[in-house]
Amino acid sequence: MAASNKSSRRNFIRNASLGVGALALGPALSALAMPAGKAKKKLGVALVGLGYYSYGQLGPALLHTKDCYLAGIVTGTPAKAVSWSKKYNIPEKNIYNYQNFHEIANNPDIDIVYIVLPVFMHKEYTIKAAQAGKHVICEKPMALNAKDCEEMIAACKKANRLLSIGYRLHFEPHNMEVMRLGQQHILGNIKKIDTGNGFTYNGDPNAWRLKKAMAGGGGLMDMGIYSIQGARYTMGQEPISVKATQQKLRPQFFKEVDETVFWELEFPGGLKTTGKSSYNNDWSYLKVEAEMGNFELGPAYGYGSIEGSVNGTPMKFPQIVQQAAQMDDFANCVTLNKASRVPGEEGLKDMKVVDAIYRSLDSGKWEKIS
Ligand code: NAD
């Protein structure tokens, strides 16, 4: 146990330090991998599902990427095919629907398939994309549960394709600084972490996000995944057990899924951190107390501006297009044939925590994370 904890800690530190370097060195490294005199190829990305996140964030971010571009789309809505094709100059041969998606296997323009669908479709389309010979980015939360995550990882391994999760914050400078401060004990050992993420859901009461079979859960799956990650990447360790409680102030709205969830995560060595998620509160913060001071982020997890401070002094990092950095990094991983900093295994670790939180909500007890 101790050895594996140490090794996961080492991996966290290595990943964090590689992270900073990779952002700066990414293009240079991939240029090294190119045969002399050959221009570097921009990899083609196909977005699967053209809803809110693709429309508002990923499509626009693909106009900022240097190492990949929007080459194709998969949509069930013909009108979206027309408008996206015009806006992003996508040829008809690179436009698919859910019935002919498998034909993407024969399309050399598409290197990476990015799954931006409701959670219950993540497993099916990740596996289909890998079997079609494409590298895959899958949005968070990775799947309905940890078992499905394991099947997705196994299918991508079997197809010899890389799998990454859309964890954009691993490429965001303020969050990367928190990883460095926490994992390298820059202010000494961590004494306390409190973190929360949520928003007040007032959208369509019939949306997939509010249906357990389609979303897997509510605020915990959608927003809590970030506060779980925040604690994990600040500690640089994997939590071993969890105790959770919940609150429902709008039960008529959140009939099938959780509204607000509070938890304590126990880490090896005994530190207990607190976290929370919500579809009924606007939260986005991470507060850390260490032996020699404190650091915090707020807003911590969105894709608008991120702010942070160390012992009260503001961090001075640029605001970046997180998704562009995330997709460029994955394109470089594909070019260099190396695992992503946020591989499927990272999504699986979070889903193990989520599964244990739901078990704790049912049992009312501490549950092991396994
Ligand atoms: P959305 O509902 O706006 O879009 C989902 C898309 O899937 C729609 O275009 C819809 O037409 C399509 N779809 C195909 N088959 C469907 C079916 N059977 N039922 C419902 N929709 C179907 O959702 P979204 O907000 O774009 O979220 C998509 C994914 O992206 C989710 O996994 C979500 O968690 C993730 N997301 C991530 C971030 C982030 O910051 N990383 C932000 C928002 C959403």
Short mmCIF file of C-alpha atoms and ligand atoms in Angstrom, two decimals:
data_model
loop_
_atom_site.label_atom_id
_atom_site.label_comp_id
_atom_site.label_asym_id
_atom_site.label_seq_id
_atom_site.Cartn_x
_atom_site.Cartn_y
_atom_site.Cartn_z
CA MET A 1 0.00 0.00 0.00
CA ALA A 2 2.69 2.46 1.06
CA ALA A 3 4.74 1.70 -2.04
CA SER A 4 1.83 2.24 -4.39
CA ASN A 5 0.91 5.48 -2.63
CA LYS A 6 4.47 6.66 -3.02
CA SER A 7 4.52 5.74 -6.64
CA SER A 8 1.21 7.47 -7.38
CA ARG A 9 2.61 10.54 -5.63
CA ARG A 10 5.74 10.39 -7.77
CA ASN A 11 3.59 10.13 -10.88
CA PHE A 12 1.63 13.18 -9.84
CA ILE A 13 4.80 15.18 -9.32
CA ARG A 14 6.27 13.96 -12.57
CA ASN A 15 3.06 14.74 -14.44
CA ALA A 16 2.82 18.20 -12.91
CA SER A 17 6.38 19.11 -13.79
CA LEU A 18 6.11 17.54 -17.23
CA GLY A 19 2.92 19.53 -17.59
CA VAL A 20 4.51 22.93 -17.31
CA GLY A 21 7.33 21.93 -19.60
CA ALA A 22 5.06 20.24 -22.11
CA LEU A 23 3.04 23.39 -22.53
CA ALA A 24 6.14 25.35 -23.34
CA LEU A 25 7.98 22.61 -25.22
CA GLY A 26 5.04 20.87 -26.92
CA PRO A 27 5.49 22.25 -30.43
CA ALA A 28 9.28 22.10 -30.19
CA LEU A 29 9.15 18.45 -29.12
CA SER A 30 6.83 17.47 -31.92
CA ALA A 31 8.94 19.37 -34.41
CA LEU A 32 11.82 17.16 -33.26
CA ALA A 33 9.73 14.13 -34.10
CA MET A 34 9.23 15.34 -37.68
CA PRO A 35 11.59 14.16 -40.40
CA ALA A 36 13.93 17.00 -41.37
CA GLY A 37 12.49 19.33 -43.97
CA LYS A 38 8.90 18.08 -43.59
CA ALA A 39 6.23 20.50 -42.42
CA LYS A 40 4.43 19.43 -39.31
CA LYS A 41 0.97 18.00 -39.97
CA LYS A 42 -1.96 19.51 -38.10
CA LEU A 43 -4.09 16.64 -36.89
CA GLY A 44 -7.78 16.52 -37.79
CA VAL A 45 -10.34 16.50 -34.98
CA ALA A 46 -13.98 15.41 -35.38
CA LEU A 47 -16.44 16.64 -32.75
CA VAL A 48 -19.21 14.15 -31.94
CA GLY A 49 -22.28 16.00 -30.58
CA LEU A 50 -22.71 19.68 -31.41
CA GLY A 51 -24.49 20.89 -28.28
CA TYR A 52 -23.67 23.62 -25.80
CA TYR A 53 -20.02 22.73 -25.12
CA SER A 54 -19.02 22.03 -28.72
CA TYR A 55 -20.84 25.12 -30.00
CA GLY A 56 -19.69 27.57 -27.34
CA GLN A 57 -16.21 26.28 -26.48
CA LEU A 58 -14.62 23.47 -28.49
CA GLY A 59 -15.47 24.73 -31.98
CA PRO A 60 -14.16 28.25 -31.22
CA ALA A 61 -11.11 26.81 -29.38
CA LEU A 62 -10.21 24.82 -32.50
CA LEU A 63 -9.66 28.16 -34.22
CA HIS A 64 -6.86 28.81 -31.67
CA THR A 65 -5.13 25.43 -31.84
CA LYS A 66 -1.74 25.12 -33.53
CA ASP A 67 -1.37 21.37 -33.80
CA CYS A 68 -4.92 20.27 -34.66
CA TYR A 69 -7.97 21.70 -36.43
CA LEU A 70 -11.67 21.01 -36.80
CA ALA A 71 -11.73 18.55 -39.70
CA GLY A 72 -15.10 16.85 -39.20
CA ILE A 73 -18.38 16.71 -37.29
CA VAL A 74 -20.86 14.05 -36.23
CA THR A 75 -24.41 15.30 -35.74
CA GLY A 76 -27.97 14.02 -35.91
CA THR A 77 -29.30 17.45 -36.90
CA PRO A 78 -29.01 18.30 -40.63
CA ALA A 79 -29.37 22.05 -39.97
CA LYS A 80 -26.28 21.96 -37.70
CA ALA A 81 -24.35 20.13 -40.43
CA VAL A 82 -25.09 23.04 -42.78
CA SER A 83 -24.23 25.85 -40.34
CA TRP A 84 -21.05 24.20 -38.98
CA SER A 85 -19.83 23.28 -42.43
CA LYS A 86 -20.17 26.93 -43.49
CA LYS A 87 -18.65 28.41 -40.34
CA TYR A 88 -15.66 26.03 -40.14
CA ASN A 89 -15.25 25.19 -43.80
CA ILE A 90 -15.86 21.46 -43.31
CA PRO A 91 -16.19 19.42 -46.51
CA GLU A 92 -19.27 17.23 -46.90
CA LYS A 93 -17.18 14.05 -46.93
CA ASN A 94 -16.17 14.81 -43.31
CA ILE A 95 -19.73 15.16 -42.00
CA TYR A 96 -21.28 12.11 -40.33
CA ASN A 97 -24.44 11.22 -38.45
CA TYR A 98 -24.96 8.59 -35.75
CA GLN A 99 -26.01 5.96 -38.31
CA ASN A 100 -22.95 6.20 -40.58
CA PHE A 101 -20.44 7.15 -37.85
CA HIS A 102 -18.51 3.85 -38.33
CA GLU A 103 -17.54 5.01 -41.85
CA ILE A 104 -15.19 7.51 -40.21
CA ALA A 105 -12.76 4.56 -40.14
CA ASN A 106 -12.10 5.18 -43.86
CA ASN A 107 -11.43 8.90 -43.48
CA PRO A 108 -7.73 9.80 -43.27
CA ASP A 109 -8.58 13.47 -42.52
CA ILE A 110 -9.76 12.48 -39.04
CA ASP A 111 -7.05 11.56 -36.53
CA ILE A 112 -8.87 12.35 -33.27
CA VAL A 113 -12.53 11.86 -32.37
CA TYR A 114 -13.79 14.06 -29.52
CA ILE A 115 -16.89 12.70 -27.74
CA VAL A 116 -19.08 15.60 -26.53
CA LEU A 117 -22.29 13.67 -25.93
CA PRO A 118 -24.51 13.07 -22.89
CA VAL A 119 -22.71 10.87 -20.36
CA PHE A 120 -24.63 7.65 -21.11
CA MET A 121 -23.28 7.74 -24.70
CA HIS A 122 -19.60 8.23 -23.77
CA LYS A 123 -18.74 4.54 -23.49
CA GLU A 124 -20.43 3.46 -26.72
CA TYR A 125 -18.93 6.22 -28.86
CA THR A 126 -15.46 6.08 -27.29
CA ILE A 127 -15.30 2.36 -28.05
CA LYS A 128 -16.71 2.83 -31.57
CA ALA A 129 -14.20 5.59 -32.32
CA ALA A 130 -11.23 3.51 -31.10
CA GLN A 131 -12.43 0.52 -33.10
CA ALA A 132 -12.62 2.81 -36.13
CA GLY A 133 -8.88 3.41 -35.61
CA LYS A 134 -9.15 6.92 -34.16
CA HIS A 135 -7.53 8.39 -31.06
CA VAL A 136 -10.16 9.60 -28.61
CA ILE A 137 -10.84 12.50 -26.28
CA CYS A 138 -13.93 11.88 -24.15
CA GLU A 139 -15.65 14.62 -22.18
CA LYS A 140 -16.09 14.49 -18.40
CA PRO A 141 -17.50 12.77 -16.46
CA MET A 142 -15.87 9.88 -18.29
CA ALA A 143 -18.81 7.46 -17.99
CA LEU A 144 -21.79 6.46 -15.86
CA ASN A 145 -19.57 4.52 -13.43
CA ALA A 146 -16.05 3.18 -12.88
CA LYS A 147 -16.79 -0.19 -14.49
CA ASP A 148 -17.70 1.51 -17.78
CA CYS A 149 -14.48 3.56 -17.57
CA GLU A 150 -12.50 0.32 -17.29
CA GLU A 151 -14.18 -1.07 -20.41
CA MET A 152 -13.38 2.12 -22.33
CA ILE A 153 -9.72 2.00 -21.29
CA ALA A 154 -9.46 -1.68 -22.24
CA ALA A 155 -11.10 -1.10 -25.65
CA CYS A 156 -8.72 1.76 -26.50
CA LYS A 157 -5.71 -0.31 -25.39
CA LYS A 158 -6.91 -3.24 -27.51
CA ALA A 159 -7.30 -0.96 -30.54
CA ASN A 160 -3.88 0.55 -29.76
CA ARG A 161 -5.37 4.06 -29.66
CA LEU A 162 -4.73 6.85 -27.14
CA LEU A 163 -7.56 7.92 -24.85
CA SER A 164 -7.75 11.23 -23.01
CA ILE A 165 -10.42 12.94 -20.90
CA GLY A 166 -11.47 16.57 -21.48
CA TYR A 167 -9.80 17.72 -18.25
CA ARG A 168 -8.88 21.21 -19.48
CA LEU A 169 -7.72 22.46 -16.05
CA HIS A 170 -4.56 20.34 -16.20
CA PHE A 171 -3.43 22.85 -18.85
CA GLU A 172 -4.58 25.98 -17.00
CA PRO A 173 -1.70 27.92 -15.38
CA HIS A 174 -3.35 28.76 -12.00
CA ASN A 175 -4.47 25.17 -11.50
CA MET A 176 -1.03 23.94 -12.58
CA GLU A 177 0.51 26.22 -9.96
CA VAL A 178 -1.73 24.69 -7.29
CA MET A 179 -0.52 21.23 -8.38
CA ARG A 180 3.07 22.39 -7.99
CA LEU A 181 2.53 24.10 -4.62
CA GLY A 182 0.67 21.13 -3.17
CA GLN A 183 2.53 18.20 -4.64
CA GLN A 184 6.00 19.63 -4.02
CA HIS A 185 5.14 20.84 -0.49
CA ILE A 186 6.32 24.36 -1.37
CA LEU A 187 4.57 25.73 1.74
CA GLY A 188 5.11 22.58 3.78
CA ASN A 189 2.65 19.78 4.39
CA ILE A 190 -0.99 20.41 3.65
CA LYS A 191 -3.20 20.78 6.72
CA LYS A 192 -6.57 21.52 5.18
CA ILE A 193 -8.34 21.59 1.81
CA ASP A 194 -11.86 22.84 1.20
CA THR A 195 -13.27 23.02 -2.31
CA GLY A 196 -16.62 23.38 -4.01
CA ASN A 197 -18.04 23.61 -7.50
CA GLY A 198 -21.58 24.18 -8.67
CA PHE A 199 -24.07 26.36 -10.45
CA THR A 200 -27.77 27.09 -10.08
CA TYR A 201 -29.53 24.96 -12.65
CA ASN A 202 -32.55 26.70 -14.10
CA GLY A 203 -32.54 25.05 -17.52
CA ASP A 204 -34.92 22.63 -19.21
CA PRO A 205 -36.54 20.41 -16.55
CA ASN A 206 -36.61 17.56 -19.11
CA ALA A 207 -32.92 17.80 -20.07
CA TRP A 208 -30.72 14.66 -20.07
CA ARG A 209 -28.70 16.22 -17.20
CA LEU A 210 -31.63 15.65 -14.84
CA LYS A 211 -32.20 12.01 -15.85
CA LYS A 212 -30.27 9.43 -13.88
CA ALA A 213 -30.04 6.91 -16.71
CA MET A 214 -28.56 9.52 -19.08
CA ALA A 215 -26.39 11.59 -16.72
CA GLY A 216 -25.49 9.00 -14.07
CA GLY A 217 -26.23 11.58 -11.38
CA GLY A 218 -26.62 15.32 -10.92
CA GLY A 219 -24.36 18.06 -9.60
CA LEU A 220 -21.85 15.52 -8.30
CA MET A 221 -21.22 13.95 -11.72
CA ASP A 222 -21.25 17.24 -13.62
CA MET A 223 -19.62 19.73 -11.23
CA GLY A 224 -18.30 17.70 -8.30
CA ILE A 225 -15.84 15.94 -10.58
CA TYR A 226 -13.82 19.20 -10.53
CA SER A 227 -13.75 19.57 -6.76
CA ILE A 228 -12.75 15.89 -6.44
CA GLN A 229 -9.97 16.52 -8.96
CA GLY A 230 -8.93 19.72 -7.18
CA ALA A 231 -8.31 17.86 -3.92
CA ARG A 232 -6.58 14.97 -5.71
CA TYR A 233 -4.22 17.13 -7.72
CA THR A 234 -3.40 19.42 -4.81
CA MET A 235 -2.56 16.45 -2.60
CA GLY A 236 -0.88 14.42 -5.34
CA GLN A 237 -2.34 11.34 -3.71
CA GLU A 238 -5.35 9.13 -4.14
CA PRO A 239 -8.03 9.30 -1.41
CA ILE A 240 -8.83 6.02 0.31
CA SER A 241 -12.30 6.54 1.75
CA VAL A 242 -15.20 8.98 1.72
CA LYS A 243 -18.26 9.98 3.75
CA ALA A 244 -21.02 12.02 2.08
CA THR A 245 -24.33 13.72 2.84
CA GLN A 246 -26.76 15.54 0.57
CA GLN A 247 -29.36 18.29 0.55
CA LYS A 248 -32.38 18.79 -1.75
CA LEU A 249 -34.08 22.18 -1.65
CA ARG A 250 -35.80 21.79 -5.05
CA PRO A 251 -36.88 18.13 -5.08
CA GLN A 252 -39.52 18.80 -7.73
CA PHE A 253 -36.69 19.78 -10.11
CA PHE A 254 -34.08 17.22 -9.07
CA LYS A 255 -36.39 14.20 -8.97
CA GLU A 256 -33.87 11.63 -10.19
CA VAL A 257 -30.48 13.19 -9.53
CA ASP A 258 -28.55 14.75 -6.65
CA GLU A 259 -28.79 18.50 -6.11
CA THR A 260 -26.14 19.39 -3.49
CA VAL A 261 -23.65 16.88 -2.07
CA PHE A 262 -21.07 17.40 0.71
CA TRP A 263 -18.22 15.01 1.37
CA GLU A 264 -15.06 14.34 3.33
CA LEU A 265 -12.22 12.53 1.56
CA GLU A 266 -9.69 10.66 3.64
CA PHE A 267 -6.16 10.58 2.24
CA PRO A 268 -3.32 8.19 3.15
CA GLY A 269 -1.77 9.49 6.38
CA GLY A 270 -5.19 10.49 7.69
CA LEU A 271 -5.80 14.02 6.35
CA LYS A 272 -9.50 14.58 5.71
CA THR A 273 -10.40 17.20 3.11
CA THR A 274 -13.86 18.66 2.51
CA GLY A 275 -15.61 19.08 -0.82
CA LYS A 276 -19.01 19.83 -2.25
CA SER A 277 -20.95 20.01 -5.50
CA SER A 278 -24.23 21.57 -6.46
CA TYR A 279 -26.89 22.26 -9.06
CA ASN A 280 -28.33 24.85 -6.67
CA ASN A 281 -25.34 27.01 -5.60
CA ASP A 282 -22.80 29.03 -7.56
CA TRP A 283 -19.49 27.74 -6.22
CA SER A 284 -16.03 27.58 -7.78
CA TYR A 285 -13.24 27.65 -5.22
CA LEU A 286 -10.31 25.71 -3.81
CA LYS A 287 -8.79 26.78 -0.46
CA VAL A 288 -5.65 25.17 0.88
CA GLU A 289 -3.92 25.65 4.23
CA ALA A 290 -0.36 24.40 4.55
CA GLU A 291 2.18 24.51 7.39
CA MET A 292 3.80 27.74 6.13
CA GLY A 293 0.85 29.55 4.60
CA ASN A 294 -2.11 29.19 2.34
CA PHE A 295 -3.11 29.34 -1.29
CA GLU A 296 -6.42 29.47 -3.05
CA LEU A 297 -8.24 29.69 -6.35
CA GLY A 298 -11.56 31.42 -6.97
CA PRO A 299 -13.03 31.22 -9.53
CA ALA A 300 -11.17 27.92 -9.66
CA TYR A 301 -12.72 25.64 -12.23
CA GLY A 302 -14.56 27.47 -15.00
CA TYR A 303 -13.39 28.35 -18.47
CA GLY A 304 -13.88 32.06 -17.92
CA SER A 305 -11.23 33.79 -15.88
CA ILE A 306 -9.42 31.89 -13.11
CA GLU A 307 -7.92 33.84 -10.20
CA GLY A 308 -5.63 32.69 -7.42
CA SER A 309 -3.45 33.87 -4.57
CA VAL A 310 -0.62 32.64 -2.37
CA ASN A 311 -0.54 34.04 1.17
CA GLY A 312 -2.83 36.83 -0.02
CA THR A 313 -0.65 37.85 -2.99
CA PRO A 314 -2.43 37.43 -6.32
CA MET A 315 -1.02 34.89 -8.77
CA LYS A 316 0.07 36.48 -12.03
CA PHE A 317 -0.62 33.95 -14.75
CA PRO A 318 -2.25 34.57 -18.11
CA GLN A 319 -5.81 33.56 -18.89
CA ILE A 320 -5.63 31.04 -21.70
CA VAL A 321 -8.01 29.20 -24.01
CA GLN A 322 -7.89 26.06 -21.89
CA GLN A 323 -9.48 23.79 -24.47
CA ALA A 324 -6.99 24.86 -27.15
CA ALA A 325 -4.05 23.99 -24.87
CA GLN A 326 -5.72 20.71 -23.95
CA MET A 327 -6.38 19.67 -27.57
CA ASP A 328 -2.95 20.77 -28.80
CA ASP A 329 -1.33 18.74 -26.05
CA PHE A 330 -3.29 15.66 -27.07
CA ALA A 331 -2.39 16.20 -30.74
CA ASN A 332 1.27 16.25 -29.69
CA CYS A 333 0.76 13.07 -27.66
CA VAL A 334 -0.67 11.38 -30.76
CA THR A 335 2.20 12.64 -32.92
CA LEU A 336 4.77 11.41 -30.39
CA ASN A 337 2.76 8.30 -29.47
CA LYS A 338 2.90 9.04 -25.74
CA ALA A 339 0.19 8.86 -23.11
CA SER A 340 -1.76 12.02 -22.33
CA ARG A 341 -1.27 13.77 -19.00
CA VAL A 342 -5.03 13.17 -18.55
CA PRO A 343 -5.52 9.63 -19.83
CA GLY A 344 -8.61 7.44 -19.33
CA GLU A 345 -7.05 6.23 -16.07
CA GLU A 346 -7.43 9.76 -14.66
CA GLY A 347 -11.15 9.74 -15.46
CA LEU A 348 -11.43 6.30 -13.87
CA LYS A 349 -9.85 7.53 -10.62
CA ASP A 350 -12.46 10.27 -10.31
CA MET A 351 -15.30 7.88 -11.10
CA LYS A 352 -14.11 5.53 -8.35
CA VAL A 353 -14.49 8.45 -5.92
CA VAL A 354 -17.91 9.36 -7.36
CA ASP A 355 -19.10 5.74 -7.08
CA ALA A 356 -17.96 5.64 -3.44
CA ILE A 357 -19.73 8.95 -2.70
CA TYR A 358 -22.99 7.51 -4.03
CA ARG A 359 -22.44 4.35 -1.93
CA SER A 360 -21.90 6.55 1.13
CA LEU A 361 -25.08 8.55 0.42
CA ASP A 362 -26.95 5.21 0.43
CA SER A 363 -25.25 3.66 3.46
CA GLY A 364 -24.75 6.81 5.56
CA LYS A 365 -21.26 5.47 6.39
CA TRP A 366 -17.64 5.92 5.39
CA GLU A 367 -17.02 3.94 2.20
CA LYS A 368 -13.72 2.67 0.83
CA ILE A 369 -12.67 4.01 -2.57
CA SER A 370 -11.65 1.00 -4.65
P1 NAD B 1 -25.76 19.33 -24.69
O1 NAD B 1 -27.02 18.67 -24.28
O2 NAD B 1 -25.78 20.78 -24.95
O3 NAD B 1 -25.22 18.63 -26.02
C1 NAD B 1 -25.29 17.23 -26.22
C2 NAD B 1 -25.33 16.95 -27.70
O4 NAD B 1 -25.53 15.55 -27.87
C3 NAD B 1 -26.48 17.66 -28.41
O5 NAD B 1 -26.02 18.24 -29.61
C4 NAD B 1 -27.46 16.55 -28.71
O6 NAD B 1 -28.21 16.76 -29.90
C5 NAD B 1 -26.51 15.36 -28.88
N1 NAD B 1 -27.17 14.06 -28.71
C6 NAD B 1 -27.00 13.00 -29.52
N2 NAD B 1 -27.75 11.96 -29.14
C7 NAD B 1 -28.43 12.37 -28.04
C8 NAD B 1 -29.38 11.73 -27.19
N3 NAD B 1 -29.77 10.46 -27.37
N4 NAD B 1 -29.87 12.44 -26.16
C9 NAD B 1 -29.49 13.71 -25.92
N5 NAD B 1 -28.57 14.36 -26.71
C10 NAD B 1 -28.06 13.70 -27.77
O7 NAD B 1 -24.67 18.94 -23.61
P2 NAD B 1 -23.27 19.66 -23.36
O8 NAD B 1 -23.41 20.66 -22.29
O9 NAD B 1 -22.65 20.05 -24.63
O10 NAD B 1 -22.45 18.44 -22.70
C11 NAD B 1 -21.90 17.40 -23.48
C12 NAD B 1 -20.73 16.79 -22.72
O11 NAD B 1 -19.75 17.79 -22.52
C13 NAD B 1 -21.08 16.28 -21.32
O12 NAD B 1 -20.33 15.14 -21.05
C14 NAD B 1 -20.67 17.41 -20.41
O13 NAD B 1 -20.36 17.00 -19.10
C15 NAD B 1 -19.46 17.91 -21.13
N6 NAD B 1 -19.14 19.31 -20.82
C16 NAD B 1 -17.89 19.60 -20.44
C17 NAD B 1 -17.55 20.89 -20.11
C18 NAD B 1 -16.13 21.19 -19.70
O14 NAD B 1 -15.88 22.29 -19.22
N7 NAD B 1 -15.20 20.28 -19.90
C19 NAD B 1 -18.50 21.90 -20.16
C20 NAD B 1 -19.79 21.58 -20.59
C21 NAD B 1 -20.10 20.27 -20.91
#
